[in-house]
CSV table of C-alpha atoms in Angstrom, one decimal:
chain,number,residue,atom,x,y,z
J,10,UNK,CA,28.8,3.2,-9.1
J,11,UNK,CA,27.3,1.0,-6.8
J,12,UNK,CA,23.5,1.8,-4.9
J,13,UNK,CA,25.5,2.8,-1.7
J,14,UNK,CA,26.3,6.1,-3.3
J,15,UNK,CA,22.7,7.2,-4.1
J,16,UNK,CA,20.4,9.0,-3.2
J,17,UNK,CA,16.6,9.6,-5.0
J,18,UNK,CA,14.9,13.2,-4.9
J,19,UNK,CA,11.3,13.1,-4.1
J,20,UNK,CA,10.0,16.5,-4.7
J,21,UNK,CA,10.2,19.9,-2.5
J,22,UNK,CA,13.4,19.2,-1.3
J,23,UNK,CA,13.1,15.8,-0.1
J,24,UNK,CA,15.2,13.1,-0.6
J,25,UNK,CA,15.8,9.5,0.3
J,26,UNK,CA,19.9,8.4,1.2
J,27,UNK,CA,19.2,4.2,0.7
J,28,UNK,CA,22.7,4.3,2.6
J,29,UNK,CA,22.0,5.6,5.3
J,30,UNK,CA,18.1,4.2,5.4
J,31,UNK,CA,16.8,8.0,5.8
J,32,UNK,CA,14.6,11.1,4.5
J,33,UNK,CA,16.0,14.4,4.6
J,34,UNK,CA,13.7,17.3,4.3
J,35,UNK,CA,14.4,20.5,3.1
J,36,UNK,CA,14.3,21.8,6.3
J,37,UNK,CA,17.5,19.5,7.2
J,38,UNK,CA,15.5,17.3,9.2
J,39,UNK,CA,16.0,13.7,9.0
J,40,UNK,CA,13.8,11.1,9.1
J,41,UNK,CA,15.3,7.6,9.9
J,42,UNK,CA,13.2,4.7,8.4
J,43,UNK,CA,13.4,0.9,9.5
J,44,UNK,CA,14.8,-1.6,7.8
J,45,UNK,CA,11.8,-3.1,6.1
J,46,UNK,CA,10.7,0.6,5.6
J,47,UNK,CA,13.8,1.1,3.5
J,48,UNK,CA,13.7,-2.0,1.5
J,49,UNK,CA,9.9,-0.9,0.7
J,50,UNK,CA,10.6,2.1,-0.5
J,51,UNK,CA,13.5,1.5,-2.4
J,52,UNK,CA,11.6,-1.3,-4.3
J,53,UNK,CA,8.2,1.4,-5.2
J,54,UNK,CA,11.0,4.0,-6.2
J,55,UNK,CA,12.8,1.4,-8.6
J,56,UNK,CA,9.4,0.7,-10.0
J,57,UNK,CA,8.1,-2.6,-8.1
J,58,UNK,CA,4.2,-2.1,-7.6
J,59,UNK,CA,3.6,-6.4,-7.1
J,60,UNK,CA,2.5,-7.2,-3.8
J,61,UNK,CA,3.8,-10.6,-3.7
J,62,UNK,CA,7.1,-9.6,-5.2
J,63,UNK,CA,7.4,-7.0,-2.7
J,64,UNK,CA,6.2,-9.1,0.3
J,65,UNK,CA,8.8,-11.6,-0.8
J,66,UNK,CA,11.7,-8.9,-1.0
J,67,UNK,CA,11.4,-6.7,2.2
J,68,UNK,CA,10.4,-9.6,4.5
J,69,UNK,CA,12.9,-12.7,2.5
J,70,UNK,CA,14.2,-13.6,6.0
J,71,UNK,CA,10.7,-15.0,6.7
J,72,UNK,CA,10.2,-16.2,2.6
J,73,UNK,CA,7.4,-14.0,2.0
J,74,UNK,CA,5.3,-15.4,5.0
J,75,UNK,CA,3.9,-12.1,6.1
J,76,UNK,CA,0.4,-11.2,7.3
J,77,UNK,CA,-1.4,-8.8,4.9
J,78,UNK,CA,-1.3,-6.0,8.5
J,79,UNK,CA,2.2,-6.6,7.9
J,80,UNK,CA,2.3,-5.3,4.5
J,81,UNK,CA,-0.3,-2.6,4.8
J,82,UNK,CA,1.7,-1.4,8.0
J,83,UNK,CA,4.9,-0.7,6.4
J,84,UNK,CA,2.5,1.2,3.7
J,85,UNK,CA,1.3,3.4,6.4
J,86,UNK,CA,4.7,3.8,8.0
J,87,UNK,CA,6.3,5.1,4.6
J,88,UNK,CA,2.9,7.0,4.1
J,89,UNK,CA,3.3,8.7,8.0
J,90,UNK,CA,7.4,9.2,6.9
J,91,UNK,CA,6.1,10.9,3.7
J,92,UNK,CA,3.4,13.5,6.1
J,93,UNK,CA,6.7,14.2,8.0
J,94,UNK,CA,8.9,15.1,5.2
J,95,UNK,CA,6.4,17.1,3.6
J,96,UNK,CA,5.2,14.9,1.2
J,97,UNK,CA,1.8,14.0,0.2
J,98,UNK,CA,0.8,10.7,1.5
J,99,UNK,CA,-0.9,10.2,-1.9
J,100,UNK,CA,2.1,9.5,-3.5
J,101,UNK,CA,1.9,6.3,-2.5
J,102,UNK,CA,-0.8,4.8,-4.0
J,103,UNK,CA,-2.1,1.2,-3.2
J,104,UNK,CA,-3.6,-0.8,-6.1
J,105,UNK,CA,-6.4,-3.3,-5.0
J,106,UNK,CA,-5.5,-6.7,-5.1
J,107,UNK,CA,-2.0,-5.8,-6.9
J,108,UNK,CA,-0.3,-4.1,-5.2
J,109,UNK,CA,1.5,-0.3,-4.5
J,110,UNK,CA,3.1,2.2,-6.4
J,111,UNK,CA,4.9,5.4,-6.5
J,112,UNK,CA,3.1,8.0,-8.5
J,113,UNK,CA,5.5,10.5,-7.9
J,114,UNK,CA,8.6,11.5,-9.6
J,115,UNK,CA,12.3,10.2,-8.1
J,116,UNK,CA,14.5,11.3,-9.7
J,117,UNK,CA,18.1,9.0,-8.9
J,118,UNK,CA,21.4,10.9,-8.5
J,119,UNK,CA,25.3,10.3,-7.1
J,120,UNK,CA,25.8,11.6,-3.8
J,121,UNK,CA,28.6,14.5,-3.2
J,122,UNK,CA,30.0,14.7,0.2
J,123,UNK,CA,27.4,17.4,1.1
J,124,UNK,CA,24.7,15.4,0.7
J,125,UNK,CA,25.7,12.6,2.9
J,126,UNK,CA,27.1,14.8,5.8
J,127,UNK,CA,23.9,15.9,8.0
J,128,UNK,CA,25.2,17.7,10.6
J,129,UNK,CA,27.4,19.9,8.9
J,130,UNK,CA,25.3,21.5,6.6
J,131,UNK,CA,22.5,22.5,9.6
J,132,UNK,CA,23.4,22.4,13.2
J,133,UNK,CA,19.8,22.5,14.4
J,134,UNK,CA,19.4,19.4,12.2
J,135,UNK,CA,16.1,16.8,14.2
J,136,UNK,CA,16.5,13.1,13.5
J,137,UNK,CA,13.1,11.8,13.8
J,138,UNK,CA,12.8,8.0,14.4
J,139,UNK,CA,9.8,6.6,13.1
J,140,UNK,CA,8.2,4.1,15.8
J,141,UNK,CA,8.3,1.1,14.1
J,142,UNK,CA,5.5,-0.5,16.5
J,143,UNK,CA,1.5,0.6,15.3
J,144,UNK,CA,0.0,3.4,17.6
J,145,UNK,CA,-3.5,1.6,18.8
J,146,UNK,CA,-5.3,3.7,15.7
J,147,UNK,CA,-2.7,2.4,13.5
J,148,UNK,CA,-3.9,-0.5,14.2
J,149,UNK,CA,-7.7,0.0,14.2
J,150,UNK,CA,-7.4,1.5,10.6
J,151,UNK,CA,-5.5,-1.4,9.4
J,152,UNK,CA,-7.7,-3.6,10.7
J,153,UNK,CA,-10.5,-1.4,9.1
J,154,UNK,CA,-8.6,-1.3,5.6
J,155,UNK,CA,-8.5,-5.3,6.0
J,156,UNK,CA,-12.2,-6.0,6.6
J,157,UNK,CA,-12.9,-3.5,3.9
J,158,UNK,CA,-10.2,-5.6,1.6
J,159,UNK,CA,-12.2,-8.9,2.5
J,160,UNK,CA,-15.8,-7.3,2.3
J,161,UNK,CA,-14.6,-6.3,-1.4
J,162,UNK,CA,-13.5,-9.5,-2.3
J,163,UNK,CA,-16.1,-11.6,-0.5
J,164,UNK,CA,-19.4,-9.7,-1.3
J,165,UNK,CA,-20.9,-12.3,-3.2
J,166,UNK,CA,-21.0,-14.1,0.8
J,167,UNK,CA,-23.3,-11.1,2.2
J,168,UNK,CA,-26.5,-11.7,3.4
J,169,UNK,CA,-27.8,-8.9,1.1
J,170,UNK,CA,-26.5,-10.6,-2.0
J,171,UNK,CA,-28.2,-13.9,-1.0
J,172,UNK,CA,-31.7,-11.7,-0.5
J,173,UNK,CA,-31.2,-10.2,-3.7
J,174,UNK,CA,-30.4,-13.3,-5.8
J,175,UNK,CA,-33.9,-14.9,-3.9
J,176,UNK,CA,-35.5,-12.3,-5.1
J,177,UNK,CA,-34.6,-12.4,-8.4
J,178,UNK,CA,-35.1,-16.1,-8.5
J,179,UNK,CA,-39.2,-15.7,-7.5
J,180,UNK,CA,-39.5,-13.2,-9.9
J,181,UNK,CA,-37.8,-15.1,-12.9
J,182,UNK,CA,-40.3,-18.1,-11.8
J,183,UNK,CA,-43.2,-15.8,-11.6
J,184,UNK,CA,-42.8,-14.6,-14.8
J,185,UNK,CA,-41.4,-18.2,-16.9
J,186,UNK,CA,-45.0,-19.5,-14.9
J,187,UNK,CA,-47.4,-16.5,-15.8
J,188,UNK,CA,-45.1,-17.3,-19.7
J,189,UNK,CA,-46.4,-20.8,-19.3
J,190,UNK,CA,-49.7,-20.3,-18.6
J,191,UNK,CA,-50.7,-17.8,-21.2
J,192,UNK,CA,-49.0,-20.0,-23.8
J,193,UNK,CA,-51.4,-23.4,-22.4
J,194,UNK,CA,-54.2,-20.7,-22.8
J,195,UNK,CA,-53.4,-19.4,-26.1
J,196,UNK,CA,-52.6,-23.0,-27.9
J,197,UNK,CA,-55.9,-24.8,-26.3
């Protein structure tokens, strides 16, 4: 059977239809996800957690050449989708300077007709886009999330470490002089 006829349970309910690029709750609302949101997600729930792999994968029309917002804003799209559904954003968990990964439990299964057919099942059924543009504080805490990224990589740059290894330095040739010295004194 080929991927169109799957779907993957999340947990209380929830599952994601690949198909038809959507969450359902258990409520019967449906939460319609964006393309690269789709191809994301299917990738952490078959078990992908590299970044580069799945940069290269969700964005392969542009060959991988994706800013890092870019990647961290479909992470907080799925994580926003996941908050909708019910789901605890902590499910998707990112791994510093890997990647991402599930750490929930999908569970992959065939779809019957009543699991595809939305409407029919609940007639007060709410399809719930998900904007695919960043809110302004969308933005501000991805921007946030990247300084914090480069301040973790980069701390060796800070001013701090420089004072610290300057201190250090005048206090190893404080000590190798005062070493010196008592040694000239002892031998003469």
């Amino acid at each position: 059977m080929s991927d169109d006829h799957i779907f993957f349970a999340l947990g209380h309910g929830v599952k994601f239809f690949p198909e038809s690029r959507c969450i359902k709750t258990a409520t019967g609302s449906v939460i319609s996800l964006s393309e690269n949101s789709y191809r994301f997600l299917l990738l952490l729930l078959q078990g992908e957690t590299d970044k580069q792999s799945i940069i290269n994968e969700v964005w392969r029309e542009q060959k991988g050449s994706v800013s890092d917002s870019s990647y961290y804003g479909q992470i907080y799209m799925l994580r926003k989708a996941f908050d909708m559904a019910g789901l605890p954003s902590s499910l998707i968990k990112t791994i510093p300077r890997k990647g991402v990964k599930f750490m929930g439990k999908a569970e992959k299964h065939i779809c019957s007709d009543t699991d595809t057919d939305f409407n029919s099942v609940n007639t007060d059924t709410k399809i719930i886009e998900l904007d695919e543009h960043l809110s302004d504080s969308a933005e501000e805490v991805l921007r946030d999330h990247e300084k914090q990224h480069n301040a973790n990589i980069e701390w060796y740059k800070t001013k701090q470490w420089s004072v610290l290894v300057s201190i250090v330095t005048v206090m190893a040739v404080c000590w190798l002089t005062t070493l010196i010295v008592m040694i000239f004194i002892l031998l003469h």
